Short mmCIF file of C-alpha atoms and ligand atoms in Angstrom, two decimals:
data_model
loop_
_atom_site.label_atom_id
_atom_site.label_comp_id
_atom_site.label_asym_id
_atom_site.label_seq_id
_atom_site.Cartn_x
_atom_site.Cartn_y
_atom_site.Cartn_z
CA UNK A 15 0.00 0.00 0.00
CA UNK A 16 1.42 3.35 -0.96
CA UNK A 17 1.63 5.80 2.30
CA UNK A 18 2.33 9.30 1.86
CA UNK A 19 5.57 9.89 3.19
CA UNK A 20 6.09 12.38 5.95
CA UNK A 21 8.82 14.33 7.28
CA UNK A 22 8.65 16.27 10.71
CA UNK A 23 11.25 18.36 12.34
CA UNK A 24 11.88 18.34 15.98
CA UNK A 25 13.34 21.46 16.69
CA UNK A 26 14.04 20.42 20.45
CA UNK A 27 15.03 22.77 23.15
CA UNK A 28 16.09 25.13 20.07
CA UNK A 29 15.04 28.71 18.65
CA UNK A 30 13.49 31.82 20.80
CA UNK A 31 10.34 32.45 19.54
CA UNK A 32 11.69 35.68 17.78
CA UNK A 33 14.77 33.08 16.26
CA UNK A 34 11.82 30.38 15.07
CA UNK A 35 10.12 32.60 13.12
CA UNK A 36 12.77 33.66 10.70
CA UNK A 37 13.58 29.60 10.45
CA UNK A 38 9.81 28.99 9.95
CA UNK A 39 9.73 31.42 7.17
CA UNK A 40 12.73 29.84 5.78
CA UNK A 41 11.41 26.50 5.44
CA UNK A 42 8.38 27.75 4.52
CA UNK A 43 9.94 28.91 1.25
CA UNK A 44 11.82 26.41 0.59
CA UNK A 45 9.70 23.29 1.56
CA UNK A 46 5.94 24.81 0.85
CA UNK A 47 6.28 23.62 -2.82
CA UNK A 48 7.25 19.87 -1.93
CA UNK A 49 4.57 19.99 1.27
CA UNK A 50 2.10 18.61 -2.14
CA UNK A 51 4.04 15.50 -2.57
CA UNK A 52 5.10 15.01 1.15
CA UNK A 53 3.61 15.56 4.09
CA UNK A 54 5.90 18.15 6.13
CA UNK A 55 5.60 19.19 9.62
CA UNK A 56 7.54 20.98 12.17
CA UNK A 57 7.58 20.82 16.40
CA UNK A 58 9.44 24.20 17.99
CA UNK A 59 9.54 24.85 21.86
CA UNK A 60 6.19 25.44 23.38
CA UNK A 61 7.18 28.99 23.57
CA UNK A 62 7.32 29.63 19.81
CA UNK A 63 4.18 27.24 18.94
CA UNK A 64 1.84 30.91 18.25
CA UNK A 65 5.21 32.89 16.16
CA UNK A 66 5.48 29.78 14.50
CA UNK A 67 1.73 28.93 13.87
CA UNK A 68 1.61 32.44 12.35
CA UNK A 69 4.47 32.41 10.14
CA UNK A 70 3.23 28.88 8.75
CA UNK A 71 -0.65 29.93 8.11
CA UNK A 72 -2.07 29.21 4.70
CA UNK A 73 0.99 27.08 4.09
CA UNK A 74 0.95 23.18 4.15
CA UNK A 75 3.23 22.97 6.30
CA UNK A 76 1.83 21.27 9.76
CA UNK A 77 2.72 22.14 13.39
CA UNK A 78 3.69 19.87 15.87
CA UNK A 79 4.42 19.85 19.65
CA UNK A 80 7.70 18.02 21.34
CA UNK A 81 5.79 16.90 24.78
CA UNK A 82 2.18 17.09 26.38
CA UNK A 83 0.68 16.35 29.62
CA UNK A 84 -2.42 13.52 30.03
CA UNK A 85 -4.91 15.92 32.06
CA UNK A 86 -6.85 18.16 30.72
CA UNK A 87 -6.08 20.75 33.26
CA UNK A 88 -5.28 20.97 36.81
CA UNK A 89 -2.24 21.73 39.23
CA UNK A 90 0.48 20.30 37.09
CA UNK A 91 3.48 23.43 37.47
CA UNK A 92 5.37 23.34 33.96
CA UNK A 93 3.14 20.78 32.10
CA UNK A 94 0.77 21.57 29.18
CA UNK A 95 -2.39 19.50 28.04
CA UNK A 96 -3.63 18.24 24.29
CA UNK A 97 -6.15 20.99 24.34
CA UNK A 98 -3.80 23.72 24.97
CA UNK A 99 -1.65 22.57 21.94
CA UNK A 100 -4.68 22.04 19.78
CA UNK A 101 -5.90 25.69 20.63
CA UNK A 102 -1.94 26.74 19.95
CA UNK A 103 -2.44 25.44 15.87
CA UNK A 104 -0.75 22.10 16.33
CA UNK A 105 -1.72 19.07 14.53
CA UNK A 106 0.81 16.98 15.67
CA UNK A 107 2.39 16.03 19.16
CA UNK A 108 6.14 13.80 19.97
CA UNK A 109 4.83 11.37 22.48
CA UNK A 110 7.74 9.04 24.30
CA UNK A 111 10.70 10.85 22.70
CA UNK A 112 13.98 9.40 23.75
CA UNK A 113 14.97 12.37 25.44
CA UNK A 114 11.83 12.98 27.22
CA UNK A 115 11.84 8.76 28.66
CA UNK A 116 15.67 9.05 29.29
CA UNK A 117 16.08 12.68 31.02
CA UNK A 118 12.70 13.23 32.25
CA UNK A 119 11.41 10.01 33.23
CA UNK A 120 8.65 9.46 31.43
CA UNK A 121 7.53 5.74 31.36
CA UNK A 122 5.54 3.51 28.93
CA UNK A 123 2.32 3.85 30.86
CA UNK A 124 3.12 7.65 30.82
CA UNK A 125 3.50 7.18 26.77
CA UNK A 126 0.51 5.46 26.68
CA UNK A 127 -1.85 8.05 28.70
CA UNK A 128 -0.29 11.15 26.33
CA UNK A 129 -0.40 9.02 23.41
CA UNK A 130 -4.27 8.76 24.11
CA UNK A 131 -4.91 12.20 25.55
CA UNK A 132 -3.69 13.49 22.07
CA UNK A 133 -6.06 11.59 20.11
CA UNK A 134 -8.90 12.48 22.57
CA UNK A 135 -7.89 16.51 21.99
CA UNK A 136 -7.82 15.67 18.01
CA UNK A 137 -4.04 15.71 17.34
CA UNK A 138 -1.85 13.36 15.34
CA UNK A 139 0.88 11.99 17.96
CA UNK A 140 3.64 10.57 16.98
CA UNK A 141 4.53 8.04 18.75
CA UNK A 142 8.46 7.53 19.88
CA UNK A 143 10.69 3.91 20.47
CA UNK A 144 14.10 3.13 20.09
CA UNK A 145 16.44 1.00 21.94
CA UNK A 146 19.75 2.54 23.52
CA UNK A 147 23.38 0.88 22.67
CA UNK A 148 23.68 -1.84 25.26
CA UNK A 149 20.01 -3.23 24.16
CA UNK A 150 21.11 -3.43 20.92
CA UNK A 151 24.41 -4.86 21.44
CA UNK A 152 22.92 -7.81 23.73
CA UNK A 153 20.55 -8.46 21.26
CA UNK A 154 17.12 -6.81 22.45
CA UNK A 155 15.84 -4.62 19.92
CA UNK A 156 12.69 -6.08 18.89
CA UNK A 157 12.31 -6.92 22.47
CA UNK A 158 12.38 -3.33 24.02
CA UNK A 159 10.70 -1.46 20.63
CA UNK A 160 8.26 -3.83 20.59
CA UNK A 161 7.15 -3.60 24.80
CA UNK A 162 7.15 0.09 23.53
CA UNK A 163 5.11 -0.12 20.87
CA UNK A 164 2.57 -2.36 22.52
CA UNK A 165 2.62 -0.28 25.60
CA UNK A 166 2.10 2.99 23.77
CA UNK A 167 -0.86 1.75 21.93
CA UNK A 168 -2.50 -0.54 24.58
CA UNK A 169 -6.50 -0.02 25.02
CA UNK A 170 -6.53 1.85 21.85
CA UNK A 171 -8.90 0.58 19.20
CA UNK A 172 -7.89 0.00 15.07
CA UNK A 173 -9.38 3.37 14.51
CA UNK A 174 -7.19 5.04 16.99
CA UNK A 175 -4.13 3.10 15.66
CA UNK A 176 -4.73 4.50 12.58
CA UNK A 177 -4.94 7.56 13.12
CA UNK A 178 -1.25 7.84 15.09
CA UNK A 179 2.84 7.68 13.18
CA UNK A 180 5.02 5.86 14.66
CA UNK A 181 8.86 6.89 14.87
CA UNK A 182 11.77 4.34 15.43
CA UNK A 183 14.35 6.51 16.32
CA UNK A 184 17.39 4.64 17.93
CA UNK A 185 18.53 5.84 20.62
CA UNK A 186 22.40 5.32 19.86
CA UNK A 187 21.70 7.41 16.64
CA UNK A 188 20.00 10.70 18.14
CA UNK A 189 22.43 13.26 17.83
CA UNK A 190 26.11 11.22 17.34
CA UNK A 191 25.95 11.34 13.47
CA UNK A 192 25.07 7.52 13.52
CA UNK A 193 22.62 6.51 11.35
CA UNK A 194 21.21 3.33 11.33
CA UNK A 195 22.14 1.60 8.13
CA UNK A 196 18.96 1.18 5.49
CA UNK A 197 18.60 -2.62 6.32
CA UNK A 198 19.01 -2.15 10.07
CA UNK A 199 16.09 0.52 10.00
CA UNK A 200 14.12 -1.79 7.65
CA UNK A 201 14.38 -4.72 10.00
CA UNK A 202 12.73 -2.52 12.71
CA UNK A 203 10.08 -0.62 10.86
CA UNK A 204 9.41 -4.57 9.81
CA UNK A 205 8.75 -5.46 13.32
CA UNK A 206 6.48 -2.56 14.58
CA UNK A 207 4.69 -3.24 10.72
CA UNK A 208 3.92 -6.31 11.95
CA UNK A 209 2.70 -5.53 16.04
CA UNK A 210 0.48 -3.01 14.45
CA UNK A 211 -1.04 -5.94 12.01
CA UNK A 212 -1.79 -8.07 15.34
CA UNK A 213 -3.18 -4.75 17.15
CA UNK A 214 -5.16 -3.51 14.34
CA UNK A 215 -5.21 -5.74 11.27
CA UNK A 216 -7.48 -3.30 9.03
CA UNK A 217 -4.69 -0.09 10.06
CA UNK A 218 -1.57 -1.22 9.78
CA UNK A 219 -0.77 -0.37 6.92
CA UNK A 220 -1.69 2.69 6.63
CA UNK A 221 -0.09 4.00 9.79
CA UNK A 222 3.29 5.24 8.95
CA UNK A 223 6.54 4.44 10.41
CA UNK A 224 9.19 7.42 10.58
CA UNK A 225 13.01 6.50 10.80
CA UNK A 226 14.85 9.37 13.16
CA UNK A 227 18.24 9.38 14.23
CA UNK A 228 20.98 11.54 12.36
CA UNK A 229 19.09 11.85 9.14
CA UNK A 230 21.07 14.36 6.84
CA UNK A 231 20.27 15.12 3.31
CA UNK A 232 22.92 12.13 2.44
CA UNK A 233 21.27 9.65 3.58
CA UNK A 234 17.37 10.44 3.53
CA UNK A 235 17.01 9.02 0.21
CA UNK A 236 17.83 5.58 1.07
CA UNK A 237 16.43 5.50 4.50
CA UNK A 238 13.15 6.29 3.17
CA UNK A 239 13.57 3.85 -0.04
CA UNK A 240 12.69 1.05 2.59
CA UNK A 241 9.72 -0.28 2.03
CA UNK A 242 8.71 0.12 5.54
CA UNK A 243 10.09 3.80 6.45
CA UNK A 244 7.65 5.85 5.15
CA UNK A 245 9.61 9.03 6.55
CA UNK A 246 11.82 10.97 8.96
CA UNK A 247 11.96 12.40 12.50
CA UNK A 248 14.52 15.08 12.02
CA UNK A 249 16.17 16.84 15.02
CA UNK A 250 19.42 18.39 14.00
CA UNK A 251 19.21 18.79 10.33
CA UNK A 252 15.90 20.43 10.89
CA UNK A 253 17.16 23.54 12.44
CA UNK A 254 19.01 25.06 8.85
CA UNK A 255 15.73 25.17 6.13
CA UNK A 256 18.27 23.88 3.61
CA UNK A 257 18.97 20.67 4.89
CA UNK A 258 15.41 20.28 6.15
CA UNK A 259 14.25 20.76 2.66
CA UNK A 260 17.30 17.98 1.10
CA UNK A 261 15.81 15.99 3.54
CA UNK A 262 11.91 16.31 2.65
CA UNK A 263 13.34 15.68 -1.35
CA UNK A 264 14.77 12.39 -0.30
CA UNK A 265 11.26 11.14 0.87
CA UNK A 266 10.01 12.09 -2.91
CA UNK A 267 12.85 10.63 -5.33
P1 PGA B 19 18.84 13.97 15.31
O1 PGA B 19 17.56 13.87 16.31
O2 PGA B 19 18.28 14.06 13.92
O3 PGA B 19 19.54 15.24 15.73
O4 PGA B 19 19.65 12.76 15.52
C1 PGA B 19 16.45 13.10 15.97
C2 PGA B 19 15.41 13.19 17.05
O5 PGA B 19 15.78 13.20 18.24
O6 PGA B 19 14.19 13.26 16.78
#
């Protein structure tokens, strides 16, 4: 089945709100006349989610969130709900990022309660795995992506699962300039293809699995030629509009 491929920036703890808008307009100009052909997104700091929102309307270029909180409202200092972020412009949300499980503690069942608190507000998450370096070296990939994936989407019906991405980004590869190799990425994407058949057999296949994890204009093209990586999660090479947009042309050739 063809997906639409789709490429989303994660412009982490990166950018004032003054500093996103100028890159917002940049990638506007350079990636609004692929956003046709691929479906393009990008998630700033809470604090520029309006600036950015504003330099992106009328474009078809998406917005997207890095983090959300499972309430609705309530005395949670520093957190901010699905609602809030739907109200902001996004249509996206990172659920489970690496970053957020590894430095901030948040669990599975914590994945799996934002994960469904976005689709209650409306949003698109995208839902985060990936195993670190020792996993992989002893041998537990499938293992740990797959108690993530299964976590993450637990309860949820086939509609739900359909209506979510899914991003493999290894954790070993986030930021060192490793990539996973094309076959290595595959082999993943294959797996998580294949939990989402048992958890929703009708919506597997159109869900779409993002690769993240040092993607660079270099090697986008064959990442994405996989028959099972049906885009990118980019975090570094989404902050210059140039390589962002190299990127977004490797998910089309
Ligand atoms: P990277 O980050 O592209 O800088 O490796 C990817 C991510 O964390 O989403």
């Amino acid at each position: 089945m063809a997906r639409k491929k789709f490429v989303c920036g994660n412009w982490k703890m990166h950018r004032t709100a003054a500093e996103a808008r100028t890159l917002a307009r940049e990638v506007r100009a350079a990636a609004e006349p692929l956003a046709g052909r691929v479906d393009v997104a990008v998630a700033p700091p809470f604090t520029a989610l309006f600036a950015v929102g504003a330099e992106l309307a009328g474009s078809r270029i998406g917005l997207g969130a890095q983090n959300l909180h499972w309430e609705a409202q309530g005395a949670f200092t520093g957190e901010v709900s699905a609602h809030m972020l739907a109200e902001a412009g996004c249509r996206y949300v990172l659920c489970g990022h690496s970053e957020r499980r590894q430095l901030f503690g948040d669990t599975d069942e914590a994945v799996r309660k934002k994960t469904g608190a976005a689709l209650a507000a409306g949003l698109h998450p995208i839902v985060c795995v990936g195993e670190t370096l020792p996993e992989r070296e002893s041998g537990r990939t499938l293992e740990v992506v797959g108690r993530q994936v299964r976590a993450a989407l637990s309860g949820l019906g086939p509609d739900s699962i359909g209506g979510l991405t899914v991003a493999y980004e290894p954790v070993w590869a986030i930021g060192t300039g490793k990539t996973a190799s094309a076959a290595q990425a595959q082999e993943v994407h294959a797996a998580i293809r294949g939990i989402l058949k048992d958890l929703a057999p009708g919506a597997a296949d159109a869900v779409r699995i993002l690769y993240g994890g040092s993607v660079k204009p270099d090697n986008a093209a064959e990442l994405m030629s996989q028959p099972d990586v049906d885009g990118a999660l980019v975090g570094g090479a989404s902050l210059k509009a140039i390589d962002f947009t190299g990127i977004i042309q490797g998910a089309i050739r």
